[in-house]
Short mmCIF file of C-alpha atoms and ligand atoms in Angstrom, two decimals:
data_model
loop_
_atom_site.label_atom_id
_atom_site.label_comp_id
_atom_site.label_asym_id
_atom_site.label_seq_id
_atom_site.Cartn_x
_atom_site.Cartn_y
_atom_site.Cartn_z
CA MET Y 1 13.46 -14.68 -19.00
CA GLY Y 2 17.43 -13.86 -19.02
CA ASP Y 3 16.64 -11.36 -15.82
CA THR Y 4 15.40 -14.38 -13.59
CA PRO Y 5 17.04 -14.22 -10.11
CA ARG Y 6 19.56 -17.10 -9.52
CA GLY Y 7 19.99 -16.40 -5.69
CA PRO Y 8 18.95 -14.33 -2.39
CA GLY Y 9 21.65 -12.02 -3.61
CA GLU Y 10 20.30 -11.37 -6.73
CA LEU Y 11 16.72 -11.24 -5.76
CA LEU Y 12 17.73 -8.87 -3.00
CA ASP Y 13 19.45 -6.54 -5.81
CA LEU Y 14 16.28 -6.68 -7.58
CA LEU Y 15 14.03 -5.85 -4.43
CA LEU Y 16 16.58 -2.94 -2.84
CA PRO Y 17 17.20 0.08 -5.21
CA HIS Y 18 20.73 0.49 -5.71
CA SER Y 19 20.83 4.01 -6.70
CA CYS Y 20 20.84 7.02 -4.21
CA GLY Y 21 17.41 8.69 -3.39
CA GLY Y 22 18.88 12.16 -3.89
CA CYS Y 23 21.08 12.13 -6.92
CA GLY Y 24 20.61 8.76 -8.57
CA ARG Y 25 24.24 7.53 -8.04
CA ALA Y 26 24.66 4.19 -8.47
CA GLY Y 27 25.45 1.70 -5.46
CA THR Y 28 24.34 3.08 -2.60
CA ALA Y 29 20.20 4.11 -1.14
CA TRP Y 30 21.57 7.34 0.05
CA CYS Y 31 24.97 8.96 -0.63
CA ALA Y 32 27.18 11.35 1.35
CA ASP Y 33 26.69 14.28 -0.83
CA CYS Y 34 23.19 13.74 -0.24
CA ALA Y 35 23.27 13.38 3.30
CA ALA Y 36 25.13 16.62 3.64
CA ALA Y 37 22.74 18.77 1.54
CA LEU Y 38 20.36 17.72 4.72
CA SER Y 39 22.84 18.11 7.58
CA GLY Y 40 23.36 21.87 7.72
CA PRO Y 41 21.43 23.79 10.74
CA PRO Y 42 17.90 23.95 10.14
CA LEU Y 43 16.84 27.30 7.33
CA ARG Y 44 14.24 30.03 8.72
CA ILE Y 45 11.43 30.08 6.30
CA ARG Y 46 8.32 32.59 6.39
CA PRO Y 47 5.91 30.93 4.89
CA ARG Y 48 2.87 32.78 3.18
CA ALA Y 49 0.42 31.66 5.68
CA ASP Y 50 2.00 32.52 8.75
CA PRO Y 51 1.16 29.64 11.24
CA GLY Y 52 2.21 32.63 14.24
CA VAL Y 53 5.20 29.96 15.56
CA PRO Y 54 8.94 29.74 13.88
CA CYS Y 55 9.19 27.89 10.90
CA TRP Y 56 12.12 26.04 9.98
CA ALA Y 57 13.27 23.91 6.86
CA LEU Y 58 16.45 21.47 6.57
CA ALA Y 59 16.60 22.67 3.05
CA ALA Y 60 14.78 24.43 0.16
CA TYR Y 61 12.92 22.18 -1.99
CA ARG Y 62 15.01 21.66 -5.07
CA GLY Y 63 18.20 19.21 -6.06
CA ALA Y 64 18.73 16.02 -4.08
CA PRO Y 65 16.78 17.14 -0.76
CA ARG Y 66 13.70 17.23 -3.53
CA ALA Y 67 14.01 13.96 -5.19
CA ALA Y 68 14.61 12.40 -1.70
CA VAL Y 69 10.89 13.69 -0.73
CA LEU Y 70 9.46 12.43 -3.84
CA ALA Y 71 11.09 8.95 -3.78
CA VAL Y 72 9.73 8.25 -0.53
CA LYS Y 73 6.17 10.18 -1.30
CA GLU Y 74 6.03 8.50 -5.05
CA HIS Y 75 8.14 5.69 -5.33
CA PHE Y 76 7.84 3.83 -2.27
CA ARG Y 77 11.77 4.14 -1.28
CA ARG Y 78 11.36 3.12 2.47
CA ASP Y 79 14.54 2.58 2.04
CA LEU Y 80 14.93 6.52 2.60
CA THR Y 81 13.08 6.64 5.88
CA LYS Y 82 15.96 6.18 8.15
CA PRO Y 83 17.66 8.87 5.93
CA LEU Y 84 15.40 11.25 6.28
CA GLY Y 85 14.64 10.44 9.94
CA VAL Y 86 18.08 10.94 10.99
CA ALA Y 87 18.34 14.57 9.26
CA MET Y 88 15.39 15.46 10.90
CA ALA Y 89 16.77 14.27 14.13
CA ARG Y 90 20.01 16.57 13.35
CA GLY Y 91 17.81 19.57 12.80
CA LEU Y 92 16.13 19.25 15.72
CA ASP Y 93 18.92 18.76 17.78
CA HIS Y 94 19.76 22.42 16.56
CA LEU Y 95 16.80 24.07 17.47
CA ARG Y 96 15.98 22.24 21.04
CA ASP Y 97 16.14 23.10 24.45
CA THR Y 98 18.06 20.48 25.86
CA ALA Y 99 16.80 20.69 29.37
CA ARG Y 100 13.42 19.90 28.06
CA PRO Y 101 11.49 16.97 26.98
CA LEU Y 102 10.63 17.09 23.02
CA VAL Y 103 7.53 16.09 21.37
CA LEU Y 104 7.04 15.26 17.59
CA VAL Y 105 3.41 15.95 15.92
CA PRO Y 106 3.34 15.01 11.90
CA ALA Y 107 1.07 16.98 10.38
CA PRO Y 108 -1.79 15.10 9.02
CA THR Y 109 -2.18 13.40 5.81
CA ARG Y 110 -5.03 12.85 3.97
CA ARG Y 111 -6.07 9.39 4.28
CA ALA Y 112 -6.51 8.55 0.72
CA ALA Y 113 -2.99 9.64 0.05
CA ALA Y 114 -1.72 7.36 3.13
CA ARG Y 115 -3.26 4.24 2.00
CA ALA Y 116 -1.97 4.64 -2.02
CA ARG Y 117 1.34 5.16 -0.16
CA GLY Y 118 1.09 2.15 2.18
CA GLY Y 119 1.17 4.16 5.31
CA ASP Y 120 2.76 7.65 6.36
CA PRO Y 121 6.24 8.56 5.32
CA VAL Y 122 6.42 11.48 7.62
CA THR Y 123 5.01 9.88 10.77
CA ARG Y 124 7.62 6.79 9.69
CA SER Y 125 10.64 9.51 9.44
CA ALA Y 126 9.39 11.00 12.61
CA ILE Y 127 9.50 7.83 14.71
CA VAL Y 128 12.77 7.39 13.38
CA ALA Y 129 13.96 11.22 14.37
CA ALA Y 130 12.14 10.26 17.67
CA SER Y 131 14.16 7.30 18.60
CA TRP Y 132 17.63 9.24 17.60
CA LEU Y 133 16.75 12.09 20.47
CA PRO Y 134 17.11 11.74 24.03
CA GLY Y 135 13.51 12.92 25.74
CA CYS Y 136 12.11 12.57 22.48
CA ARG Y 137 8.18 11.36 21.63
CA LEU Y 138 6.01 11.23 19.03
CA VAL Y 139 2.60 11.91 19.52
CA ARG Y 140 0.33 11.51 16.39
CA MET Y 141 -2.50 13.83 17.50
CA LEU Y 142 -3.81 15.57 14.43
CA ARG Y 143 -6.01 14.22 11.43
CA MET Y 144 -7.61 15.75 8.39
CA ARG Y 145 -11.40 15.26 8.08
CA PRO Y 146 -12.92 13.77 5.11
CA GLY Y 147 -13.58 15.87 2.12
CA VAL Y 148 -9.82 17.17 1.93
CA ARG Y 149 -8.29 17.21 -1.85
CA ASP Y 150 -5.26 16.78 -2.99
CA SER Y 151 -3.61 20.07 -2.61
CA VAL Y 152 -1.13 19.41 -5.77
CA GLY Y 153 -1.79 22.38 -8.06
CA LEU Y 154 -4.22 24.41 -5.99
CA GLY Y 155 -3.55 27.82 -5.28
CA HIS Y 156 -3.24 29.92 -1.99
CA SER Y 157 -6.62 30.61 -1.46
CA ASP Y 158 -7.45 27.44 -2.62
CA ARG Y 159 -5.43 25.58 -0.49
CA GLN Y 160 -6.86 27.56 2.52
CA HIS Y 161 -10.53 26.60 1.54
CA ASN Y 162 -9.87 23.24 1.17
CA LEU Y 163 -8.21 22.97 4.85
CA ARG Y 164 -10.23 25.32 6.84
CA GLY Y 165 -11.70 23.73 10.17
CA ARG Y 166 -10.75 20.38 8.15
CA ILE Y 167 -7.79 19.69 10.65
CA ILE Y 168 -8.72 18.54 13.85
CA VAL Y 169 -6.96 17.18 17.19
CA ALA Y 170 -7.86 12.92 16.94
CA THR Y 171 -7.71 12.47 20.93
CA THR Y 172 -9.71 13.20 23.68
CA ARG Y 173 -6.98 12.65 26.05
CA PRO Y 174 -5.80 16.09 27.47
CA PRO Y 175 -2.48 17.05 26.73
CA GLY Y 176 -1.28 16.75 29.97
CA VAL Y 177 -1.92 12.70 29.81
CA LEU Y 178 -0.27 12.68 26.50
CA PHE Y 179 3.33 14.49 27.53
CA PRO Y 180 4.97 16.61 30.14
CA ALA Y 181 3.08 20.10 30.49
CA ASN Y 182 7.12 21.44 30.06
CA ALA Y 183 7.65 19.55 26.72
CA GLU Y 184 7.98 21.79 23.75
CA VAL Y 185 5.83 20.96 20.99
CA VAL Y 186 7.20 21.03 17.61
CA LEU Y 187 5.00 20.27 13.95
CA ILE Y 188 6.84 17.91 11.53
CA ASP Y 189 6.12 17.88 7.82
CA ASP Y 190 7.79 16.85 4.71
CA VAL Y 191 7.31 19.79 2.31
CA LEU Y 192 5.97 23.08 3.39
CA THR Y 193 4.39 24.77 0.48
CA THR Y 194 2.16 27.74 1.53
CA GLY Y 195 1.82 26.91 5.40
CA VAL Y 196 -1.68 26.60 5.54
CA THR Y 197 -1.50 22.91 6.74
CA MET Y 198 0.83 24.54 9.65
CA CYS Y 199 -1.56 27.23 10.20
CA GLU Y 200 -4.82 25.26 10.75
CA SER Y 201 -2.49 22.04 12.59
CA VAL Y 202 -1.29 25.13 15.35
CA ARG Y 203 -4.55 26.35 15.24
CA ALA Y 204 -6.43 22.70 16.12
CA LEU Y 205 -3.71 22.36 18.50
CA ALA Y 206 -4.25 25.41 20.29
CA GLU Y 207 -7.80 24.61 20.47
CA ALA Y 208 -6.73 21.82 22.46
CA ASP Y 209 -4.26 23.46 24.93
CA VAL Y 210 -1.60 22.07 22.89
CA THR Y 211 1.06 25.48 22.61
CA VAL Y 212 3.17 24.75 19.31
CA ARG Y 213 6.80 25.69 19.93
CA ALA Y 214 7.94 25.62 16.23
CA VAL Y 215 7.18 24.02 12.98
CA LEU Y 216 10.05 21.99 11.34
CA VAL Y 217 9.81 19.99 7.58
CA THR Y 218 12.34 18.79 5.48
CA CYS Y 219 12.07 20.96 2.14
CA ALA Y 220 10.59 24.06 2.10
CA ALA Y 221 8.89 25.02 -1.63
ZN1 ZN K 301 23.02 11.44 -3.56
#
């Protein structure tokens, strides 16, 4: 047992990953180069399934941003929640009308996936983003009905079939109670692949009289 920790410092070294979640560089959880890769103005994207509102991404789904998203989702790198949330806040700052309140609505996740990941990383990062922006709040109002499969490996039409009618507004309170009527509502997610999740989310919100102003994702595949 030569690697048994001998003090609190060494124990922490075992618990906290000391490599960058974007590029693997030793000594930091998130290096300045990887932060720079997510800090430009958001890119306008045009998903195959058009949700009918402007869609934006902080970065393309490759390199450090992709590695960071996967590290959070699949390797439980909770230490990346804050840097990803701050990057989201910067992106929102570019897009928002600062005269109006801002409401972030996280895209819904499958319950099984959230359980496996110890919670929902998109919501955690959105909470950080909301805390960084004046006049901004997070409202979790979307839910997936049971029976939605993991979309990994599914083609465009299978994704549509998988999600059609399965995203619902999870609150019975009217939007006027949840946030001010002049608020800009932005849908947030980590990765946009085909746009099907956003189409279904925008549709579900419209049925509840919530108009989505824009979609912002960390990465566009
Ligand atoms: Zn890095």
